[in-house]
mmCIF file of C-alpha atoms in Angstrom:
data_model
loop_
_atom_site.group_PDB
_atom_site.id
_atom_site.type_symbol
_atom_site.label_atom_id
_atom_site.label_comp_id
_atom_site.label_asym_id
_atom_site.label_seq_id
_atom_site.Cartn_x
_atom_site.Cartn_y
_atom_site.Cartn_z
ATOM 1 C CA MET A 269 94.425 62.973 78.700
ATOM 2 C CA LYS A 270 91.119 63.384 80.415
ATOM 3 C CA LYS A 271 93.003 63.821 83.772
ATOM 4 C CA ALA A 272 94.960 66.738 82.096
ATOM 5 C CA LEU A 273 91.934 68.250 80.735
ATOM 6 C CA LEU A 274 90.127 68.082 84.071
ATOM 7 C CA ILE A 275 93.086 69.728 85.696
ATOM 8 C CA ALA A 276 93.006 72.558 83.262
ATOM 9 C CA ILE A 277 89.398 73.177 83.680
ATOM 10 C CA VAL A 278 89.692 73.205 87.352
ATOM 11 C CA LEU A 279 92.572 75.606 87.213
ATOM 12 C CA MET A 280 90.740 78.025 84.810
ATOM 13 C CA GLY A 281 87.606 77.920 87.017
ATOM 14 C CA THR A 282 89.661 78.726 90.094
ATOM 15 C CA GLN A 283 91.269 81.773 88.291
ATOM 16 C CA MET A 284 87.828 82.882 87.263
ATOM 17 C CA ILE A 285 86.452 82.610 90.749
ATOM 18 C CA THR A 286 89.349 84.455 92.330
ATOM 19 C CA ALA A 287 89.804 87.051 89.295
ATOM 20 C CA GLN A 288 89.337 90.320 90.724
ATOM 21 C CA GLU A 289 86.587 92.870 89.314
ATOM 22 C CA TRP A 290 87.285 96.610 88.818
ATOM 23 C CA THR A 291 85.749 98.577 91.555
ATOM 24 C CA THR A 292 85.252 102.185 92.648
ATOM 25 C CA PRO A 293 85.270 101.680 96.534
ATOM 26 C CA ILE A 294 85.586 105.400 97.639
ATOM 27 C CA ILE A 295 84.712 107.711 94.498
ATOM 28 C CA ASP A 296 81.643 105.817 93.412
ATOM 29 C CA GLY A 297 81.623 105.187 89.661
ATOM 30 C CA TYR A 298 84.942 106.821 88.924
ATOM 31 C CA GLY A 299 88.737 105.977 88.812
ATOM 32 C CA LYS A 300 88.268 102.219 88.860
ATOM 33 C CA ILE A 301 90.779 100.111 90.270
ATOM 34 C CA LYS A 302 91.761 96.351 90.854
ATOM 35 C CA GLU A 303 93.067 95.351 94.177
ATOM 36 C CA PHE A 304 96.271 93.368 94.617
ATOM 37 C CA LYS A 305 97.474 92.122 97.933
ATOM 38 C CA ASP A 306 100.635 90.436 96.629
ATOM 39 C CA VAL A 307 102.359 93.413 94.896
ATOM 40 C CA ALA A 308 105.103 95.616 96.276
ATOM 41 C CA THR A 309 104.391 99.371 97.093
ATOM 42 C CA GLN A 310 101.020 99.401 98.909
ATOM 43 C CA PRO A 311 99.294 102.335 100.416
ATOM 44 C CA ASP A 312 100.608 102.997 103.977
ATOM 45 C CA PRO A 313 97.908 103.600 106.376
ATOM 46 C CA THR A 314 100.350 105.257 108.776
ATOM 47 C CA LYS A 315 101.239 107.989 106.267
ATOM 48 C CA GLU A 316 99.783 111.105 105.338
ATOM 49 C CA TYR A 317 99.303 111.661 101.539
ATOM 50 C CA ASN A 318 99.605 115.383 100.502
ATOM 51 C CA LEU A 319 99.290 115.422 96.828
ATOM 52 C CA VAL A 320 99.102 118.208 94.167
ATOM 53 C CA PHE A 321 97.811 117.128 90.674
ATOM 54 C CA ASP A 322 98.411 119.012 87.551
ATOM 55 C CA LEU A 323 95.351 119.071 85.313
ATOM 56 C CA LYS A 324 96.301 120.450 81.894
ATOM 57 C CA ASP A 325 95.144 117.956 79.385
ATOM 58 C CA ASP A 326 91.898 117.798 77.554
ATOM 59 C CA ARG A 327 92.134 114.202 77.095
ATOM 60 C CA GLU A 328 89.268 111.918 78.495
ATOM 61 C CA LEU A 329 89.544 108.526 80.005
ATOM 62 C CA GLU A 330 86.064 106.513 80.429
ATOM 63 C CA GLY A 331 83.980 109.734 79.735
ATOM 64 C CA ILE A 332 85.741 112.207 82.049
ATOM 65 C CA ASN A 333 88.869 114.186 81.816
ATOM 66 C CA VAL A 334 91.978 112.128 82.489
ATOM 67 C CA GLY A 335 93.083 114.295 85.518
ATOM 68 C CA TYR A 336 89.988 113.827 87.437
ATOM 69 C CA PHE A 337 90.053 110.047 86.586
ATOM 70 C CA LYS A 338 93.629 109.845 87.884
ATOM 71 C CA ILE A 339 92.606 111.654 91.257
ATOM 72 C CA ALA A 340 89.752 109.443 91.763
ATOM 73 C CA ARG A 341 91.992 106.373 91.083
ATOM 74 C CA MET A 342 94.428 107.509 93.748
ATOM 75 C CA ILE A 343 91.564 108.147 96.305
ATOM 76 C CA ASN A 344 90.222 104.527 95.538
ATOM 77 C CA MET A 345 93.585 102.950 95.642
ATOM 78 C CA LEU A 346 94.380 104.699 99.126
ATOM 79 C CA GLY A 347 90.820 104.165 100.601
ATOM 80 C CA ALA A 348 91.221 100.368 99.556
ATOM 81 C CA GLY A 349 94.535 100.179 101.130
ATOM 82 C CA GLY A 350 93.266 101.310 104.412
ATOM 83 C CA VAL A 351 94.184 105.015 104.228
ATOM 84 C CA SER A 352 91.602 107.207 105.898
ATOM 85 C CA ALA A 353 90.214 110.143 104.314
ATOM 86 C CA ASP A 354 91.699 112.357 107.029
ATOM 87 C CA LYS A 355 95.206 111.287 106.006
ATOM 88 C CA VAL A 356 94.624 112.293 102.423
ATOM 89 C CA ASN A 357 94.922 115.879 101.265
ATOM 90 C CA ILE A 358 94.779 116.526 97.501
ATOM 91 C CA VAL A 359 95.024 119.848 95.627
ATOM 92 C CA ALA A 360 94.559 120.182 91.878
ATOM 93 C CA ALA A 361 95.726 122.857 89.546
ATOM 94 C CA ILE A 362 93.403 123.227 86.518
ATOM 95 C CA HIS A 363 94.787 124.860 83.508
ATOM 96 C CA GLY A 364 95.662 124.571 79.835
ATOM 97 C CA GLY A 365 93.570 122.056 77.998
ATOM 98 C CA ALA A 366 91.651 121.140 81.055
ATOM 99 C CA THR A 367 90.535 124.765 81.762
ATOM 100 C CA PHE A 368 86.999 124.262 80.156
ATOM 101 C CA THR A 369 86.154 121.248 82.330
ATOM 102 C CA ALA A 370 85.797 123.674 85.286
ATOM 103 C CA LEU A 371 82.909 125.599 83.521
ATOM 104 C CA ASN A 372 79.673 125.693 85.359
ATOM 105 C CA ASP A 373 76.672 123.774 83.916
ATOM 106 C CA VAL A 374 75.290 126.697 82.154
ATOM 107 C CA LYS A 375 78.547 127.844 80.387
ATOM 108 C CA TYR A 376 79.568 124.259 79.416
ATOM 109 C CA GLN A 377 76.219 123.800 77.835
ATOM 110 C CA GLU A 378 76.439 127.074 75.932
ATOM 111 C CA LYS A 379 79.898 126.187 74.582
ATOM 112 C CA TYR A 380 79.573 122.385 74.022
ATOM 113 C CA LYS A 381 75.799 121.997 73.598
ATOM 114 C CA LYS A 382 75.874 119.149 76.077
ATOM 115 C CA GLU A 383 76.146 118.646 79.759
ATOM 116 C CA ASN A 384 79.658 118.739 81.391
ATOM 117 C CA PRO A 385 80.796 115.160 81.813
ATOM 118 C CA ASP A 386 83.210 116.340 84.614
ATOM 119 C CA ALA A 387 80.741 118.122 86.920
ATOM 120 C CA ALA A 388 79.505 114.964 88.881
ATOM 121 C CA VAL A 389 83.239 113.709 89.368
ATOM 122 C CA ILE A 390 84.244 117.228 90.411
ATOM 123 C CA LYS A 391 81.335 117.296 93.148
ATOM 124 C CA LEU A 392 82.319 113.849 94.390
ATOM 125 C CA LEU A 393 85.872 114.744 94.683
ATOM 126 C CA LYS A 394 85.218 118.172 96.235
ATOM 127 C CA ASP A 395 82.756 116.242 98.853
ATOM 128 C CA TYR A 396 85.872 113.853 99.544
ATOM 129 C CA GLY A 397 88.050 117.113 100.340
ATOM 130 C CA VAL A 398 89.940 117.701 97.106
ATOM 131 C CA LYS A 399 90.628 121.353 96.713
ATOM 132 C CA PHE A 400 90.327 122.475 92.840
ATOM 133 C CA TYR A 401 92.203 125.746 91.788
ATOM 134 C CA VAL A 402 91.562 127.123 88.354
ATOM 135 C CA CYS A 403 94.417 129.056 86.736
ATOM 136 C CA ALA A 404 93.230 132.737 86.410
ATOM 137 C CA GLN A 405 95.784 133.105 83.685
ATOM 138 C CA ALA A 406 94.128 130.261 81.571
ATOM 139 C CA THR A 407 90.630 131.651 82.223
ATOM 140 C CA ALA A 408 91.657 135.228 81.319
ATOM 141 C CA SER A 409 93.110 134.064 78.051
ATOM 142 C CA ARG A 410 89.916 132.001 77.273
ATOM 143 C CA GLY A 411 87.339 134.792 78.033
ATOM 144 C CA ILE A 412 86.012 132.985 81.206
ATOM 145 C CA VAL A 413 85.292 134.958 84.493
ATOM 146 C CA ALA A 414 84.797 133.635 87.829
ATOM 147 C CA GLU A 415 81.189 133.430 87.597
ATOM 148 C CA ASP A 416 81.490 130.931 84.695
ATOM 149 C CA LEU A 417 83.241 128.447 86.965
ATOM 150 C CA ASN A 418 81.836 125.240 88.516
ATOM 151 C CA PRO A 419 80.902 126.294 92.189
ATOM 152 C CA ASN A 420 83.255 123.398 93.358
ATOM 153 C CA THR A 421 86.412 125.131 92.103
ATOM 154 C CA GLU A 422 87.939 128.364 92.759
ATOM 155 C CA LEU A 423 90.373 130.639 91.053
ATOM 156 C CA GLY A 424 94.043 130.724 91.681
ATOM 157 C CA LEU A 425 96.390 133.398 90.421
ATOM 158 C CA SER A 426 98.075 130.813 88.177
ATOM 159 C CA ALA A 427 98.403 126.894 88.096
ATOM 160 C CA MET A 428 102.239 127.537 88.207
ATOM 161 C CA MET A 429 101.733 129.312 91.685
ATOM 162 C CA VAL A 430 99.401 126.583 92.953
ATOM 163 C CA LEU A 431 101.912 123.785 92.060
ATOM 164 C CA ALA A 432 105.013 125.763 93.383
ATOM 165 C CA ASN A 433 103.322 126.710 96.587
ATOM 166 C CA TYR A 434 102.031 123.361 97.451
ATOM 167 C CA GLN A 435 105.207 121.686 96.546
ATOM 168 C CA MET A 436 107.127 124.006 98.785
ATOM 169 C CA ASP A 437 104.486 123.121 101.683
ATOM 170 C CA GLY A 438 105.516 119.396 100.971
ATOM 171 C CA TYR A 439 102.976 118.236 98.578
ATOM 172 C CA THR A 440 104.231 115.626 96.197
ATOM 173 C CA PHE A 441 103.669 116.480 92.495
ATOM 174 C CA MET A 442 101.563 114.251 90.603
ATOM 175 C CA PRO A 443 101.707 114.924 86.751
#
């Protein structure tokens, strides 16, 4: 009985020591991941990752818009898997419920009476190289003008056009 208990304690201790923590290795503080070495379908450092994300939801995950979280998580997984930043090309089409996430600090504060929780992650992602296009159709229907937008974004004719053009250019669609 004591021997079985000792074995159980040792096994639990070993699992606790080897348990991996959530990390944000590339986009600091956002898109946390756990690394797993013994799973299928790992990032391939020899490939170029051309991805176009569709940011249309107003849902949040861990305090930021779920779309920005997904982009940060993808970058963190790719970087942890050995894919260099020069092999990662990401574009995001912002529209629908996500449109207001792209407001600049002043306009967001006016609308919501608080700081834009997405501003910091947008800046980090832009610094990494992500291109953000805000749907001009969505902004027009919401009374937003170009000057109201976060300086790390730019207007595109429409999210549909961004998604179509980049997919025709070989980018993989990420919903």
